[in-house]
Coordinates of C-alpha atoms in Angstrom, one line a residue:
X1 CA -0.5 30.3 -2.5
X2 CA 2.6 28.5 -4.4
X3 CA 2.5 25.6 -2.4
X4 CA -1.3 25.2 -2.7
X5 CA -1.0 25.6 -6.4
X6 CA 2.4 22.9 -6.4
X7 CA -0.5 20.0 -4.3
X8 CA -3.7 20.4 -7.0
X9 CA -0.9 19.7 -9.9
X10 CA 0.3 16.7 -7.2
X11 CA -3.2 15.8 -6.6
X12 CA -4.2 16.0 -10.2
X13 CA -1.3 14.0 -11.1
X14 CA -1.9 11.7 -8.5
X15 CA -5.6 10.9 -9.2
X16 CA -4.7 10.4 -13.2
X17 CA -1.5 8.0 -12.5
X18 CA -3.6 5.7 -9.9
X19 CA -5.9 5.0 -12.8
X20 CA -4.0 4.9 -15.7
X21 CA -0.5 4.2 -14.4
X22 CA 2.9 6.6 -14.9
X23 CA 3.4 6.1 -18.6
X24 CA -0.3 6.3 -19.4
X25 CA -0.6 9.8 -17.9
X26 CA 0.9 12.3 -20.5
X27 CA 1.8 15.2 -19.5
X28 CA -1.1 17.3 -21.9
X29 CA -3.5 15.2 -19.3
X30 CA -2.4 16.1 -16.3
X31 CA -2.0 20.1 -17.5
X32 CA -5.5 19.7 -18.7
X33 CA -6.7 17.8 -15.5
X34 CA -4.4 20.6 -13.4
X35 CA -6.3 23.3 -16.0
X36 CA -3.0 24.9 -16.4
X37 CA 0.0 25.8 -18.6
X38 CA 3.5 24.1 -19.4
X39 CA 4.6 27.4 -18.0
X40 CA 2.9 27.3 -14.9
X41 CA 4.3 23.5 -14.5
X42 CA 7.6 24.2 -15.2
X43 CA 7.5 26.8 -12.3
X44 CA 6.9 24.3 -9.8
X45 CA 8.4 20.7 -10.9
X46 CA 11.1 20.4 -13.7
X47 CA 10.1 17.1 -15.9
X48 CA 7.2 14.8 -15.5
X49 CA 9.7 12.6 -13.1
X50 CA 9.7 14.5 -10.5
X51 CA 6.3 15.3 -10.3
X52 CA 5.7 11.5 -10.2
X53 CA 7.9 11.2 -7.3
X54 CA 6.3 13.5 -5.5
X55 CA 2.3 12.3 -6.4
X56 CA 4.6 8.7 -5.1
X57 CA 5.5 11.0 -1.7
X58 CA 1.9 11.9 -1.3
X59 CA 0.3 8.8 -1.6
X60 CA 3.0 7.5 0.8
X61 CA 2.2 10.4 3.5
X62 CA -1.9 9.5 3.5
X63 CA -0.8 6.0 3.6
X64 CA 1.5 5.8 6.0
X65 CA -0.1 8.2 8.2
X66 CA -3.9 6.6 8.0
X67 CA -2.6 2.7 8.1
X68 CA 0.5 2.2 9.3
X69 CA 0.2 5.2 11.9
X70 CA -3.4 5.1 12.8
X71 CA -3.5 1.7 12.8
X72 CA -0.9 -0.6 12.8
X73 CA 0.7 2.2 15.5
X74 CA -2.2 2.9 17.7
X75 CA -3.0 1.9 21.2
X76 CA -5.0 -1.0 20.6
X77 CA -4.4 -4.6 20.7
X78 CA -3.0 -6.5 17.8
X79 CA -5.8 -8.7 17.0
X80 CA -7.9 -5.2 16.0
X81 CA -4.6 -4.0 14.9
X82 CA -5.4 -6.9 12.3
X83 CA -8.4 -7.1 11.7
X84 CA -8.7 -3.0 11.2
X85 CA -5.8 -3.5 8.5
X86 CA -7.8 -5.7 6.5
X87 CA -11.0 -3.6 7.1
X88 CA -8.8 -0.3 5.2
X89 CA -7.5 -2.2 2.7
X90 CA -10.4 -3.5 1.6
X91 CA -12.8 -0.1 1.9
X92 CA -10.3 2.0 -0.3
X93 CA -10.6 -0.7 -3.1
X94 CA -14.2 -0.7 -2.4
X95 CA -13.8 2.7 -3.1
X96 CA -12.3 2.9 -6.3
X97 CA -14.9 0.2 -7.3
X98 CA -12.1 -2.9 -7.3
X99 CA -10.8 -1.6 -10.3
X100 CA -7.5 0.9 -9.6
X101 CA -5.6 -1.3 -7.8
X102 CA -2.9 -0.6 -5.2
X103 CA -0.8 2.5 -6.4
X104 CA 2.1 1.1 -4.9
X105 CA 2.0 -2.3 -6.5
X106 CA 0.5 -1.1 -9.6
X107 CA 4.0 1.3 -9.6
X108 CA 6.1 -1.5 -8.7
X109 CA 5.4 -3.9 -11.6
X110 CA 5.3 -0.4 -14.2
X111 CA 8.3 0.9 -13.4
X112 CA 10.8 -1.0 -10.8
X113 CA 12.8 -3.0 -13.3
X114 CA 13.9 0.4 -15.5
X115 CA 13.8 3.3 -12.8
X116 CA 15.6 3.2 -9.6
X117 CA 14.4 6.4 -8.1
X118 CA 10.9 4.7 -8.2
X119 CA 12.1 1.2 -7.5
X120 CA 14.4 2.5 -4.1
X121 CA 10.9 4.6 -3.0
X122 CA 8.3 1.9 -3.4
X123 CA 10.6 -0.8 -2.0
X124 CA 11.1 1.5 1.2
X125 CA 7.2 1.7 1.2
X126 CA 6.9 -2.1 1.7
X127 CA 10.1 -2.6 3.4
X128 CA 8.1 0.0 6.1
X129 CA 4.8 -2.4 6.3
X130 CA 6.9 -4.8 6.8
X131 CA 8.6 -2.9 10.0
X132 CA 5.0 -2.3 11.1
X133 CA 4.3 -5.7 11.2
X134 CA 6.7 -7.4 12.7
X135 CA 6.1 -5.9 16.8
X136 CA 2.3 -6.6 16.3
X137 CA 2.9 -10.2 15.3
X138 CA 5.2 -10.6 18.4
X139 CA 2.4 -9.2 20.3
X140 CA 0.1 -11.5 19.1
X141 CA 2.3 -14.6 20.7
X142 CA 3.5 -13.2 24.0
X143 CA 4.4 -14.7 26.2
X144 CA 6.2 -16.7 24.1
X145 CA 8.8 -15.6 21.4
X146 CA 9.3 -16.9 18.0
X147 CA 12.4 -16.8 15.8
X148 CA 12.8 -12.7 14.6
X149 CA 13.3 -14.4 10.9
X150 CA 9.8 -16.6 11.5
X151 CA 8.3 -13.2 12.5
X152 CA 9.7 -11.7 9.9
X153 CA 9.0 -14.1 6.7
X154 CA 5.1 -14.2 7.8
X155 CA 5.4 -10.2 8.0
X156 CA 6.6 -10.3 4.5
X157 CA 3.9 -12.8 3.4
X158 CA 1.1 -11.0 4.8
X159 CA 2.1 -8.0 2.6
X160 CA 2.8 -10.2 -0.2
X161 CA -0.1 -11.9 0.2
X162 CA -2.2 -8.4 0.6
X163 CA -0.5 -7.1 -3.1
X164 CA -1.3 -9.9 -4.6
X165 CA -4.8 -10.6 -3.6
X166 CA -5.3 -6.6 -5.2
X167 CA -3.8 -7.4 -8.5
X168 CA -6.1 -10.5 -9.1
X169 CA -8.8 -8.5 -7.3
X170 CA -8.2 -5.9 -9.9
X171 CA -8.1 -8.1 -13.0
X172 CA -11.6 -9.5 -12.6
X173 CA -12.3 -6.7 -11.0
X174 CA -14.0 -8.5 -8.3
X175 CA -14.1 -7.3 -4.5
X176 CA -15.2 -10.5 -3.2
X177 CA -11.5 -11.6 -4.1
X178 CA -9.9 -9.8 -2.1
X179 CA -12.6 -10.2 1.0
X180 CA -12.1 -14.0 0.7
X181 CA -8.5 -13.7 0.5
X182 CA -7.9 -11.4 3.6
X183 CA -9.9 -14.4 5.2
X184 CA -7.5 -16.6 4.0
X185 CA -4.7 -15.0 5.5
X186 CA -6.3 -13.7 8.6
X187 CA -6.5 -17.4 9.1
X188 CA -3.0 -18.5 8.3
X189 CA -1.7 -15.4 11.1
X190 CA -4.3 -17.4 13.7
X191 CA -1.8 -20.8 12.7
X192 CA 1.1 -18.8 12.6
X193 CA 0.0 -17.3 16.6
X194 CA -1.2 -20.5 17.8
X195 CA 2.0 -22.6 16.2
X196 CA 4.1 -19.9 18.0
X197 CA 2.1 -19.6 21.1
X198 CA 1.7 -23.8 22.2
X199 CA 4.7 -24.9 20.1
X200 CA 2.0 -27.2 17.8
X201 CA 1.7 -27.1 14.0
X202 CA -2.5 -25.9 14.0
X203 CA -2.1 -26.4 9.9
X204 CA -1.4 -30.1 10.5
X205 CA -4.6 -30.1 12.6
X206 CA -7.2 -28.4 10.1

């Protein structure tokens, strides 16, 4: 009973700091949200901190078990790997109606520059997509092999690229940004595979 009590606080918190960020959601919201007492909060997390880092642990289990597990991990070939990335991306910010944003980039730009317990978590959160990536890029080109930094930069850009496309999604609050933009980069992977693949430049030839 303590530990369901300790996840609707979490979940409370965690559904009040994806919309309004971590210094928008006072602690009198998420105690109202919560309906409970600053006794009742202080039994189970000791400051508003912590209770951030774990709503940041829970949004990072779902995450990383739904996407980078269930996808990015599964059986099936990297292509779908690929596409099926894009396709989750874009349905949980079709979801929130294009207008929350990606909790992990949305905590990033709040609180990285002034609050290294956040900053160390969220960069291990990206730092893991990019790990995810890299084996189904190599997949992508086999039998050939590209250089592990090649492989690597275009893992980094594709998350880059993914974060990005969310926070100008987000400010116009506009799906079809982030649709046209996963094109866009679903296109530069093809170049990256075929450049990789036949040793030829496909950018130079579009």
């Amino acid at each position: 009973m303590s530990n369901d009590k300790r996840q609707e606080i979490v979940f409370a918190a965690a559904a009040l700091m994806h919309s309004r960020g971590y210094e928008n959601t006072k602690l009198a919201d998420i105690l109202e949200e919560a309906q409970i007492g600053k006794g009742q909060f202080y039994h189970y997390f000791g400051s508003k901190h912590e209770l951030g880092l774990a709503v940041l642990d829970h949004f990072f289990e779902n995450w990383n078990q739904r996407l980078m597990e269930g996808i990015l991990s599964s059986g099936k070939d990297s292509e779908t790997k690929i596409n099926e990335m894009f396709d989750w991306v874009i349905e949980q910010q079709r979801r929130n109606q294009a207008k929350c944003g990606c909790v992990f980039g949305n905590l990033a730009v709040e609180l990285s520059e002034h609050d290294e317990a956040f900053r160390s978590k969220l960069a291990a959160v990206f730092e893991t997509w990019v790990n995810k990536l890299r084996p189904v890029l190599d997949a992508m080109i086999l039998p050939a092999q590209a250089d592990p930094s090649e492989v690597d930069k275009m893992a980094q850009s594709i998350v880059a690229m993914i974060e990005g496309a969310i926070l100008l999604m987000k400010s116009k609050q506009d799906l079809n940004i982030l649709v046209n933009i996963t094109d866009q980069i679903k296109f530069l992977i093809k170049c990256f595979v075929q450049k990789h693949s036949y040793g030829t430049d496909v950018s130079m030839q579009v």
